[in-house]
Coordinates of C-alpha atoms and ligand atoms in Angstrom, one line a residue:
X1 CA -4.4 244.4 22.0
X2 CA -6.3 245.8 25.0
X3 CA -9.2 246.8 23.9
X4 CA -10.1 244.9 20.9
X5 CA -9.5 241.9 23.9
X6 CA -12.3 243.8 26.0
X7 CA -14.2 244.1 22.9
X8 CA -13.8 240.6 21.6
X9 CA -14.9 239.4 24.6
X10 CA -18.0 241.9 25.4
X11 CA -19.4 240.6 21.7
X12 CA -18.9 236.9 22.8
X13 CA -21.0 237.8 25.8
X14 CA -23.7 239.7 23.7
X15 CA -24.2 235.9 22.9
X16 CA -24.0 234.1 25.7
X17 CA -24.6 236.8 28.3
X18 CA -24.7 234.5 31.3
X19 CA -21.1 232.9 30.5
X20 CA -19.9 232.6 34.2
X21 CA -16.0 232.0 33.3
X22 CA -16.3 234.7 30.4
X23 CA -17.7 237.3 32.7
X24 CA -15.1 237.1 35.2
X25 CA -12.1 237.1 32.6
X26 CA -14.4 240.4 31.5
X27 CA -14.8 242.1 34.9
X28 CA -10.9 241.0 36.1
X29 CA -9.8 242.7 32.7
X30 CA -12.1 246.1 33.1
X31 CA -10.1 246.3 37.0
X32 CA -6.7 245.9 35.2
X33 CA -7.4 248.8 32.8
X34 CA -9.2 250.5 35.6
X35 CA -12.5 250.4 34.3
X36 CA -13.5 250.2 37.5
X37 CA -17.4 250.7 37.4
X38 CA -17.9 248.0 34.5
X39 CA -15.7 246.0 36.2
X40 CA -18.1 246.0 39.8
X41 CA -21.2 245.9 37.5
X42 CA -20.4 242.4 35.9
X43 CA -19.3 240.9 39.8
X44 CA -22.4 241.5 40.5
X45 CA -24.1 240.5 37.8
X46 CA -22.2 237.4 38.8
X47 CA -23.4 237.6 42.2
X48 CA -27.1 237.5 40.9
X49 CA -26.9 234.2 39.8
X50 CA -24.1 232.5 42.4
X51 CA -24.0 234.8 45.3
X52 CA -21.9 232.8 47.2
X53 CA -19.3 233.0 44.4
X54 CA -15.5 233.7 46.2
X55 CA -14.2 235.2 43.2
X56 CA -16.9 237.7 42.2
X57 CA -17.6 238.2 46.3
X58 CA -13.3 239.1 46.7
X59 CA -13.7 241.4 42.5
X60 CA -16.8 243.7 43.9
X61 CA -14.6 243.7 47.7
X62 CA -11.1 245.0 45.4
X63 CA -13.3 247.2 43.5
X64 CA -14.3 249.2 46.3
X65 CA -11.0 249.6 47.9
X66 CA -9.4 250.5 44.6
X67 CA -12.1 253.3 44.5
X68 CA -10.9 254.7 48.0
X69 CA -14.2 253.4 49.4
X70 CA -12.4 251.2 52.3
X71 CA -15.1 251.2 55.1
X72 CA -17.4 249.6 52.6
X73 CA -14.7 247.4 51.0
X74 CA -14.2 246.5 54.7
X75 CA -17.9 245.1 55.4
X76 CA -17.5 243.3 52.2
X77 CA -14.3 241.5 53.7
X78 CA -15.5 240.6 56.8
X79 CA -18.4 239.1 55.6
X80 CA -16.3 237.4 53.3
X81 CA -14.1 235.7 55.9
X82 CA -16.7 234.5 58.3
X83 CA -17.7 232.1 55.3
X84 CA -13.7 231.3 54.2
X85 CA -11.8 232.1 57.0
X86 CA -8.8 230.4 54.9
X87 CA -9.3 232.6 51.9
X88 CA -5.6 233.6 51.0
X89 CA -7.0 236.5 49.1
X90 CA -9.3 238.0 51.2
X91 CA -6.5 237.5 53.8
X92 CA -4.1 240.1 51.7
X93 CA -7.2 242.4 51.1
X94 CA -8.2 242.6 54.8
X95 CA -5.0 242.9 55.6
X96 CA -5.0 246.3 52.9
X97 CA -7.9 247.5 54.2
X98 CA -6.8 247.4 57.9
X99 CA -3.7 249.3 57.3
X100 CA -6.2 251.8 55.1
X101 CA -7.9 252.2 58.3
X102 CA -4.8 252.3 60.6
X103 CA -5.5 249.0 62.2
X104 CA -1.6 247.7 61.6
X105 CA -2.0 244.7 64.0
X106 CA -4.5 243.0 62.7
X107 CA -3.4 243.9 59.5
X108 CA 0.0 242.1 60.2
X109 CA -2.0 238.9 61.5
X110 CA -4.0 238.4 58.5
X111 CA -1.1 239.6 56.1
X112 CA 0.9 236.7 57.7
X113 CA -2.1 234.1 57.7
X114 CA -2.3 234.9 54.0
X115 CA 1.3 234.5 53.0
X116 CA 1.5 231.4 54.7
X117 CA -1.5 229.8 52.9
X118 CA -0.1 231.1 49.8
X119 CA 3.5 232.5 49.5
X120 CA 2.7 234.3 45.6
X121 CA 0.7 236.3 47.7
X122 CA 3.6 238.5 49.0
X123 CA 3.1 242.5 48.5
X124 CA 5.5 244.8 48.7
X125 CA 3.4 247.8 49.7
X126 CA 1.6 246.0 52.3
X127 CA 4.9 244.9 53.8
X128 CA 6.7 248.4 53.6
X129 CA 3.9 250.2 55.6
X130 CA 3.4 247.2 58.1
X131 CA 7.5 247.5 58.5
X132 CA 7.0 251.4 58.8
X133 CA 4.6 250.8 61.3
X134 CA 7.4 248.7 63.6
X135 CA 5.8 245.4 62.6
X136 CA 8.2 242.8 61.2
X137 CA 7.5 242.2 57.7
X138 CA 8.9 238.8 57.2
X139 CA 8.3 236.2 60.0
X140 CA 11.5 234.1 59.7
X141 CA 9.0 231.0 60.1
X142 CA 7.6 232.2 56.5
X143 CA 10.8 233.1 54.2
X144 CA 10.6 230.8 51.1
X145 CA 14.5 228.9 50.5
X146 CA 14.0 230.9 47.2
X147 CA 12.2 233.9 46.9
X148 CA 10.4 234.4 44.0
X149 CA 7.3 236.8 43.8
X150 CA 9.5 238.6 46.5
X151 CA 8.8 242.4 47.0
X152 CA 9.7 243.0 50.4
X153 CA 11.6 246.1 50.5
X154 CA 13.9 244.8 53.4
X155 CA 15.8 241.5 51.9
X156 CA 15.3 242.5 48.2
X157 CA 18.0 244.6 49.5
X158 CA 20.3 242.2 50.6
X159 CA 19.8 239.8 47.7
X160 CA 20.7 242.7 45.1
X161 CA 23.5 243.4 47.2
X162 CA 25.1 240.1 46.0
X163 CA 23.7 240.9 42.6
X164 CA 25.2 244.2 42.3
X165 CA 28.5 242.9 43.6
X166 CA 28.4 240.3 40.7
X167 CA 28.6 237.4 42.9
X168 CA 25.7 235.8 41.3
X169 CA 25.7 233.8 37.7
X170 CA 23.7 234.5 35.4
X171 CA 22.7 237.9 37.1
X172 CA 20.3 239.8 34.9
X173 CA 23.3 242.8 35.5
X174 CA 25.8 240.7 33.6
X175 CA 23.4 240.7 30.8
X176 CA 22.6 244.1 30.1
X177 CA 25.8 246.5 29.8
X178 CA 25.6 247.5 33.2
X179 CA 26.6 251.5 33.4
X180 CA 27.4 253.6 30.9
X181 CA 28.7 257.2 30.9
X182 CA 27.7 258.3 27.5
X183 CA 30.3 260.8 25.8
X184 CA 27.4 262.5 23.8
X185 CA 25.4 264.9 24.8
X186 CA 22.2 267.1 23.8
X187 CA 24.2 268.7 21.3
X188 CA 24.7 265.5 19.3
X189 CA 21.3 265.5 19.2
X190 CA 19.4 267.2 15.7
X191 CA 16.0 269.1 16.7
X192 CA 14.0 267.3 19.5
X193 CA 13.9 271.0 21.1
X194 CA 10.6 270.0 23.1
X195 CA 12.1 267.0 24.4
X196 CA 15.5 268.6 25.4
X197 CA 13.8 271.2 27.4
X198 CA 11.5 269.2 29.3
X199 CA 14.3 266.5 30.2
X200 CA 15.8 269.8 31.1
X201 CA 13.1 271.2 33.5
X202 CA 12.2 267.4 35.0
X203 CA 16.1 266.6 35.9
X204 CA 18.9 269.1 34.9
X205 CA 17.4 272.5 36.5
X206 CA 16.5 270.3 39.8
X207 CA 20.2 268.9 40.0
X208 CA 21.3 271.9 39.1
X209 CA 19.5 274.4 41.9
X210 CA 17.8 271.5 44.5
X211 CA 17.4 274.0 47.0
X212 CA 15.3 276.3 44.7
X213 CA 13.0 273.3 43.4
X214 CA 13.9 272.2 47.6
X215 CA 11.6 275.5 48.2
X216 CA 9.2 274.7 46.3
X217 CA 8.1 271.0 47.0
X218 CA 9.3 269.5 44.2
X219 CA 12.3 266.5 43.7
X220 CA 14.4 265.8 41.0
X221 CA 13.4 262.3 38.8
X222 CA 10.3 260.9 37.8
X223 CA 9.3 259.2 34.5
X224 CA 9.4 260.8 30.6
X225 CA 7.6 258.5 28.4
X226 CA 8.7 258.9 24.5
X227 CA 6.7 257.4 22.0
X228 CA 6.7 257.7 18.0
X229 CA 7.6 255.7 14.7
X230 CA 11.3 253.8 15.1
X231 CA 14.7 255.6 14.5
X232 CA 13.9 258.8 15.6
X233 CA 16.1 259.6 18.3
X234 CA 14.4 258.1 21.5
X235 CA 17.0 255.7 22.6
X236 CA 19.8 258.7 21.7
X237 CA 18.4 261.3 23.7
X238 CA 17.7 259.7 26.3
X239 CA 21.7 258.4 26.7
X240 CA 22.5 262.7 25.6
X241 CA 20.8 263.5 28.6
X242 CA 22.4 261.2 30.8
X243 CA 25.7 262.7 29.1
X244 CA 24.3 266.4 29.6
X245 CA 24.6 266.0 33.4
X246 CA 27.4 263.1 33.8
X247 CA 24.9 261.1 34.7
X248 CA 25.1 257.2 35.0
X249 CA 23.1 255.5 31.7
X250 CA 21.8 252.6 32.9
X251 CA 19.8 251.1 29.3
X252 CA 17.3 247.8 29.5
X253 CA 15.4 246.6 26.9
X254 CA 11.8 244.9 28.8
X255 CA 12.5 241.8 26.9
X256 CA 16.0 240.8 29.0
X257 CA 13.6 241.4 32.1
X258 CA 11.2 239.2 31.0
X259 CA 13.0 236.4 29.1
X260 CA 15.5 235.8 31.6
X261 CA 14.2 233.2 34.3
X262 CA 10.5 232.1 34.4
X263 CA 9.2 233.9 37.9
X264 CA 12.9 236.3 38.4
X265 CA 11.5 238.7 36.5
X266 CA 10.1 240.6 39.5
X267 CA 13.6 240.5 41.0
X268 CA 15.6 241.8 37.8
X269 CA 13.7 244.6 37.3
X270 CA 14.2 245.7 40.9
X271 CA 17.5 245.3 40.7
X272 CA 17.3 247.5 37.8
X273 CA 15.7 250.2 40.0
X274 CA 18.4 249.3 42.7
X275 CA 21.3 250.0 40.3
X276 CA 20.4 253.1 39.1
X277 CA 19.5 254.1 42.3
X278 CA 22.6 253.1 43.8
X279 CA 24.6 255.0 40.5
X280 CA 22.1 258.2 41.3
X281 CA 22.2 260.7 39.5
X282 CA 21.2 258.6 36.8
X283 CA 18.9 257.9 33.7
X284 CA 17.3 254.8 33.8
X285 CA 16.1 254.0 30.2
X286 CA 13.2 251.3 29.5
X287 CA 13.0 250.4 25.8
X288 CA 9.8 248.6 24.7
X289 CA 7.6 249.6 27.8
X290 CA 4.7 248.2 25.8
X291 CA 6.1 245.0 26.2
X292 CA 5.0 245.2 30.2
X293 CA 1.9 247.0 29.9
X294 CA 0.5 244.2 26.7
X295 CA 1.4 241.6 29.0
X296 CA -1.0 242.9 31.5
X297 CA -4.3 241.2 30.0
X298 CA -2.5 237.8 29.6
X299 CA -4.5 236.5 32.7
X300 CA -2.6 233.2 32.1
X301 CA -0.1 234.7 33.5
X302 CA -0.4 236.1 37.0
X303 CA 2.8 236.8 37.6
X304 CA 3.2 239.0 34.8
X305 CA 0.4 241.1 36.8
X306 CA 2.9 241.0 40.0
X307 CA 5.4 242.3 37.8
X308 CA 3.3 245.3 36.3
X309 CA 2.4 246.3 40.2
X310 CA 6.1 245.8 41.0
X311 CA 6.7 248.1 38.1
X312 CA 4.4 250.5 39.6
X313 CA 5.7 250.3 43.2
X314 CA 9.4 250.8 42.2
X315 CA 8.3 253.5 40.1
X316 CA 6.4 255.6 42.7
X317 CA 9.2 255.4 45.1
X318 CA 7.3 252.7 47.6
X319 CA 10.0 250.5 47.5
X320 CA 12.9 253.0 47.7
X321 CA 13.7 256.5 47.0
X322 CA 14.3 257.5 43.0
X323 CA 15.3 261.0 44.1
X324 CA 18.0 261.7 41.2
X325 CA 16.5 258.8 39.3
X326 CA 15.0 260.0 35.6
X327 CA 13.3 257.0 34.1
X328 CA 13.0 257.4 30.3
X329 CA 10.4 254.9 28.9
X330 CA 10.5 254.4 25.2
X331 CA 7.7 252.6 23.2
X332 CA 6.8 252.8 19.8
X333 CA 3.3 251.4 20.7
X334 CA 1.9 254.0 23.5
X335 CA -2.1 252.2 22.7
X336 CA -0.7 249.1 24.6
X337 CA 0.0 250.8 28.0
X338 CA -2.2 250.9 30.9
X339 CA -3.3 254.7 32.2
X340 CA -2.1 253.1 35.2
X341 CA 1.7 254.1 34.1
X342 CA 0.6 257.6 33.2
X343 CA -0.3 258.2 37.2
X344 CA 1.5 261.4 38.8
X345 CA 4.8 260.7 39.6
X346 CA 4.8 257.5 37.1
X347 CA 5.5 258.4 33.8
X348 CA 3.0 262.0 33.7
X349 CA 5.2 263.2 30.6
X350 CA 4.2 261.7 27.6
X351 CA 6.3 263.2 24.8
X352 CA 5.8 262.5 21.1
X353 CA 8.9 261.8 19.1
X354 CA 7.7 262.7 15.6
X355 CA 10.0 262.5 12.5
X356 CA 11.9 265.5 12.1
X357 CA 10.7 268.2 10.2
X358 CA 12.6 270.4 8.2
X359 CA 14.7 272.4 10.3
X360 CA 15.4 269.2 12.7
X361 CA 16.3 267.2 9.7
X362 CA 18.9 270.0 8.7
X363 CA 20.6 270.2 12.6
X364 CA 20.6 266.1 11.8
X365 CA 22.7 266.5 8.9
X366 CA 24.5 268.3 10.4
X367 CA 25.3 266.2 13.6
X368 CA 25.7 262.9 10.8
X369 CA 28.2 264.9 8.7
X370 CA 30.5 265.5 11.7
X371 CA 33.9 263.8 11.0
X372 CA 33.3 262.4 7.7
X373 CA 35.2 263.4 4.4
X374 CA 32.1 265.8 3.2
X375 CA 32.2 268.4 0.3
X376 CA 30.4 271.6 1.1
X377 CA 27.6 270.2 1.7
X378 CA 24.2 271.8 0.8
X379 CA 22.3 271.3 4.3
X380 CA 19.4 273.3 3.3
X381 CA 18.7 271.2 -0.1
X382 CA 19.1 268.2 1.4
X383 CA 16.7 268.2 4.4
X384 CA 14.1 269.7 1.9
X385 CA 14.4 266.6 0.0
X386 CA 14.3 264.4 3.0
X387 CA 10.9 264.7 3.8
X388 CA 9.2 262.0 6.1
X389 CA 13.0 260.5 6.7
X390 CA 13.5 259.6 10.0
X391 CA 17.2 260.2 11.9
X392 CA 17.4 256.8 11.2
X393 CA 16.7 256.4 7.6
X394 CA 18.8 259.8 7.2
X395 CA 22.0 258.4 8.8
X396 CA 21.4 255.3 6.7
X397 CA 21.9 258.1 3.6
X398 CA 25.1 258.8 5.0
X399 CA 26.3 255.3 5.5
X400 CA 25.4 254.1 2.1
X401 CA 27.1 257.4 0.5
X402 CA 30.2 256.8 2.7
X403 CA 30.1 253.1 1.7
X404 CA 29.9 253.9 -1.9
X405 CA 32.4 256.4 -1.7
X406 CA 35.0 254.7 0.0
X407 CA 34.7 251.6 -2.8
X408 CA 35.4 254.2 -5.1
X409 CA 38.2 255.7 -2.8
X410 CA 40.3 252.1 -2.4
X411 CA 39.9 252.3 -6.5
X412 CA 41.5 255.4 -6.8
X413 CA 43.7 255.3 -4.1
X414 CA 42.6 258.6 -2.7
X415 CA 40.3 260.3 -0.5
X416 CA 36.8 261.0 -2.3
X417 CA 34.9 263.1 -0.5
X418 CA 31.2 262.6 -0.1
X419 CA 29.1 265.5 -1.8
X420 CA 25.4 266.5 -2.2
X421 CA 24.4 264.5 -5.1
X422 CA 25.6 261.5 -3.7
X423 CA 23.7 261.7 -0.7
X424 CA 20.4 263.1 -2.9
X425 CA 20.8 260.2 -5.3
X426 CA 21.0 257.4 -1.7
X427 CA 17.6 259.5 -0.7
X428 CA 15.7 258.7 -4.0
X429 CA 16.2 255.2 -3.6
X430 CA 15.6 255.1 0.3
X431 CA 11.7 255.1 1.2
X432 CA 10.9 256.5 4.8
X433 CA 10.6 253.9 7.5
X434 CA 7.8 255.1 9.8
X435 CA 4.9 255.3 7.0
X436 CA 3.9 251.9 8.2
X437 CA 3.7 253.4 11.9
X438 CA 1.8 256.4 10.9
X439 CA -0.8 254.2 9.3
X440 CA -1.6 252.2 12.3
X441 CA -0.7 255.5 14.7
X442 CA -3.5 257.5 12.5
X443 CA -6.2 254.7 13.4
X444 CA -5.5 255.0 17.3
X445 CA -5.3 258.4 17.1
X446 CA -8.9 258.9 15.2
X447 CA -10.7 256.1 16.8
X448 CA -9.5 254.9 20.6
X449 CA -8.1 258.5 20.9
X450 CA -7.5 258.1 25.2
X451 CA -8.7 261.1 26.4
X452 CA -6.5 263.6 23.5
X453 CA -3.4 261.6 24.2
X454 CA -2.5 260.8 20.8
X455 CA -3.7 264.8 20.0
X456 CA 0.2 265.5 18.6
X457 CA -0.2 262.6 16.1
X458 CA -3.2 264.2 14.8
X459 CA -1.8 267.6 14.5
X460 CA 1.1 266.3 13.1
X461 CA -0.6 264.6 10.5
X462 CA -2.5 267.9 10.2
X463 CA -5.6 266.2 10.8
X464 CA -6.8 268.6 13.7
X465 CA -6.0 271.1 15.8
Ligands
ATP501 N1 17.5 263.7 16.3 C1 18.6 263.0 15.9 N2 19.8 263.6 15.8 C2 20.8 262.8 15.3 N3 20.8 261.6 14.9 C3 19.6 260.9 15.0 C4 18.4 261.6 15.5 N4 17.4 260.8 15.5 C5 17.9 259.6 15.1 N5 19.2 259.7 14.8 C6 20.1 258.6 14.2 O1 19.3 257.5 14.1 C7 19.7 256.4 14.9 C8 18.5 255.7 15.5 O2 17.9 256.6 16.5 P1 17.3 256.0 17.9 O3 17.9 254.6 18.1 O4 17.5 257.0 18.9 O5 15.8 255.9 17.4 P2 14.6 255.4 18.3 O6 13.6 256.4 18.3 O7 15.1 254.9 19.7 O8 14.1 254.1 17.5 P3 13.4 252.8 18.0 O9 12.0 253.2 18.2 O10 13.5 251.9 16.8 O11 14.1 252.3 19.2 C9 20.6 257.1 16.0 O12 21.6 256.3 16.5 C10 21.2 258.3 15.2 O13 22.3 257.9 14.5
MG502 MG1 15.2 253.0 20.5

């Protein structure tokens, strides 16, 4: 957990305040989150006692170019090289900071010096604007045999290619289950009226009338981030909406990214981004986004960082257009991710996915008794007795009352339809599954609160506002 990590480690230091190792793991992890400031303050507090310290020199050097101060992130570099003139890192940031100040040839040399000292180096954004500005990205002399930390917009292309052809084994695309064009659509979808309307406003009304959003600056896709306790409709309305608008469904859990091949994971999740850019319009659904973001403070592995910028780079377009592209993110632990993701044009909707209240609960029964042998059913008693139930836990009712009553149907013989008391006496027995969420939710909420983002739990719980 992010900041009990920051916090662990800030009471370690109260004790040994000098710790050289544990304040750089400290300052690296306060840039990560963006805690830029804290993060400069303890590089130089390294500086104090080693001034001649690389790391600390390159941290305070990144710091300052990260805050939009280049010219002074600049002197910092130089300075830097005259004493390691072989630095790989300070390589790639004077290579940043020379395309920040429009100097694209010099930024090309020391891009190249620094890939070739250390390939893991390669940056995707640095490469895009150095191709943009008519300088080859890739010098044949420095392709790898096989790429791996690869984010070079120009033979990612061609690689996915074969990927999205198929021709590859073991593809990440034969794992997941590739595109889907869901039947269902928002009106198999009970309540979630909030949700619906602003999937509505950030990719229906576009598709529907791009000239009118044309004329006003703005493009279709962009990133919806749900969050909330498990079962309550997240993964099902994001593939409604791609059914709403015959949109492709293109569904990946983070895990299949990252458990597939040690160092790939870079390259599936662009192909990810390639697919449903290639299947446009499309919704591109991300379960367990946390997953990413968590993995963000594990400093032991860097490439899990490369993939978080990746992330980042596909998501703001750098890499390639998502025009038509609506990427759903679903978490049901929002306090792991980085405000990094929550950038404009990242994900800058954050939508809460409570469990449905009454009147939801009631167009849920609804939608669940659809097609099954039901006996006048009385909607209005049962969703008032189904407090705290999730979609979930309600369409469990339904599939333990058709269960029972189809045992009793093969007894009989006959057709025995489901009725209100069966379903009332499933829901006594059945205890709602997102308590445990809402405990642990509350505690965010009233105590690392991230500036009022976790506001609609509170009010939900009808603890403020
Ligand atoms: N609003 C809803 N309307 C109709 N059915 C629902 C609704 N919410 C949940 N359900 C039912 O519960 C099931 C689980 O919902 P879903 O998988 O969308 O939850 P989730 O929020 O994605 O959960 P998790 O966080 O565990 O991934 C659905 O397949 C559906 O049957
Ligand atoms: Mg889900």
């Amino acid at each position: 957990m992010k900041n009990n990590e920051l916090n662990t480690i800030r009471e370690a230091l109260k004790i040994s305040p000098d710790n050289v190792p544990l304040l750089k793991l400290f300052a690296k992890l306060c840039v990560e989150q963006w805690a830029l400031g804290e993060g400069k303050e303890v590089f130089e507090r390294i500086l104090t006692f080693h001034p001649n310290d690389l790391e600390a020199q390159l941290g305070v050097a990144q710091v300052l170019y990260q805050m939009g101060k280049v010219s002074e992130a600049s002197v910092r570099i130089e300075s830097i090289l005259q004493n390691h003139p072989e630095s790989a890192e300070a390589l790639l940031y004077s290579a940043k900071v020379k395309i920040s100040e429009g100097d694209f040839k010099s930024a090309n040399d020391h891009y190249h010096k620094s890939i070739a000292l250390n390939n893991s180096l390669k940056d995707g954004a640095v490469e895009k604007e150095l191709k943009e500005a008519g300088l080859s990205a890739i010098p044949a002399e420095t392709k790898p045999d096989t790429p791996v930390l690869n984010t070079s917009a120009g033979w990612i292309a061609e690689e996915s290619n074969e990927l999205l052809t198929g021709e590859k084994d073991g593809s990440l695309l034969e794992a997941i289950d590739n595109i889907e064009r869901p039947k269902i659509n928002f009106s198999d979808v009970g309540g979630l009226e909030n949700i619906k309307e602003e999937i509505r406003l950030k990719i229906i009304y576009p598709l529907q009338s791009p000239d009118i959003y044309k004329a006003y600056g703005k493009k279709s896709g962009g990133g919806v981030l749900l969050y909330g306790p498990p079962g309550c409709g997240k993964t099902l309305v994001s593939r409604a909406t791609a059914g709403e608008i015959k949109a492709s469904f293109i569904s990946i859990g983070l895990h299949q990214i990252l458990d597939m091949y040690v160092g790939n994971s870079e390259k599936n999740l662009h192909e990810i981004f390639e697919l449903a850019r290639k299947n446009a319009p499309s919704v591109l659904f991300i379960d367990e986004i946390d997953a990413l973001a968590a993995n963000r403070t594990d400093l032991r592995h860097s490439a899990s960082r490369t993939l978080i910028n990746q992330f980042l780079a596909e998501m703001d377009g750098d890499i390639a257009s998502n025009e038509g592209v609506l990427i759903l993110g679903a978490t049901n632990a929002p306090w792991y991710i980085d405000a990094a993701f929550r950038r404009p044009g990242r994900f800058d909707r954050i939508i809460f996915v409570p469990t449905p209240d009454e009147e939801a609960r009631l167009q849920i029964i609804q939608v669940l008794s659809k097609g099954k042998p039901v006996e006048k059913l009385e909607i209005r008693e049962l969703a008032k007795k189904t407090k705290d139930f999730s979609g979930a836990d309600l369409k469990a009712l339904f599939d333990l009352a058709t269960e029972a009553s189809l045992q009793k149907a093969m007894q009989e013989n006959r057709v025995i339809p489901i009725t209100t008391n069966d379903l009332l006496k499933q829901a006594k027995r059945l205890i709602p599954s997102s308590k445990a969420w809402f405990e642990s939710a509350k505690n965010y909420a009233l105590y690392s609160n991230q500036s009022g983002l976790y506001d609609p739990i509170l009010s939900f719980l009808g603890i403020k506002k």
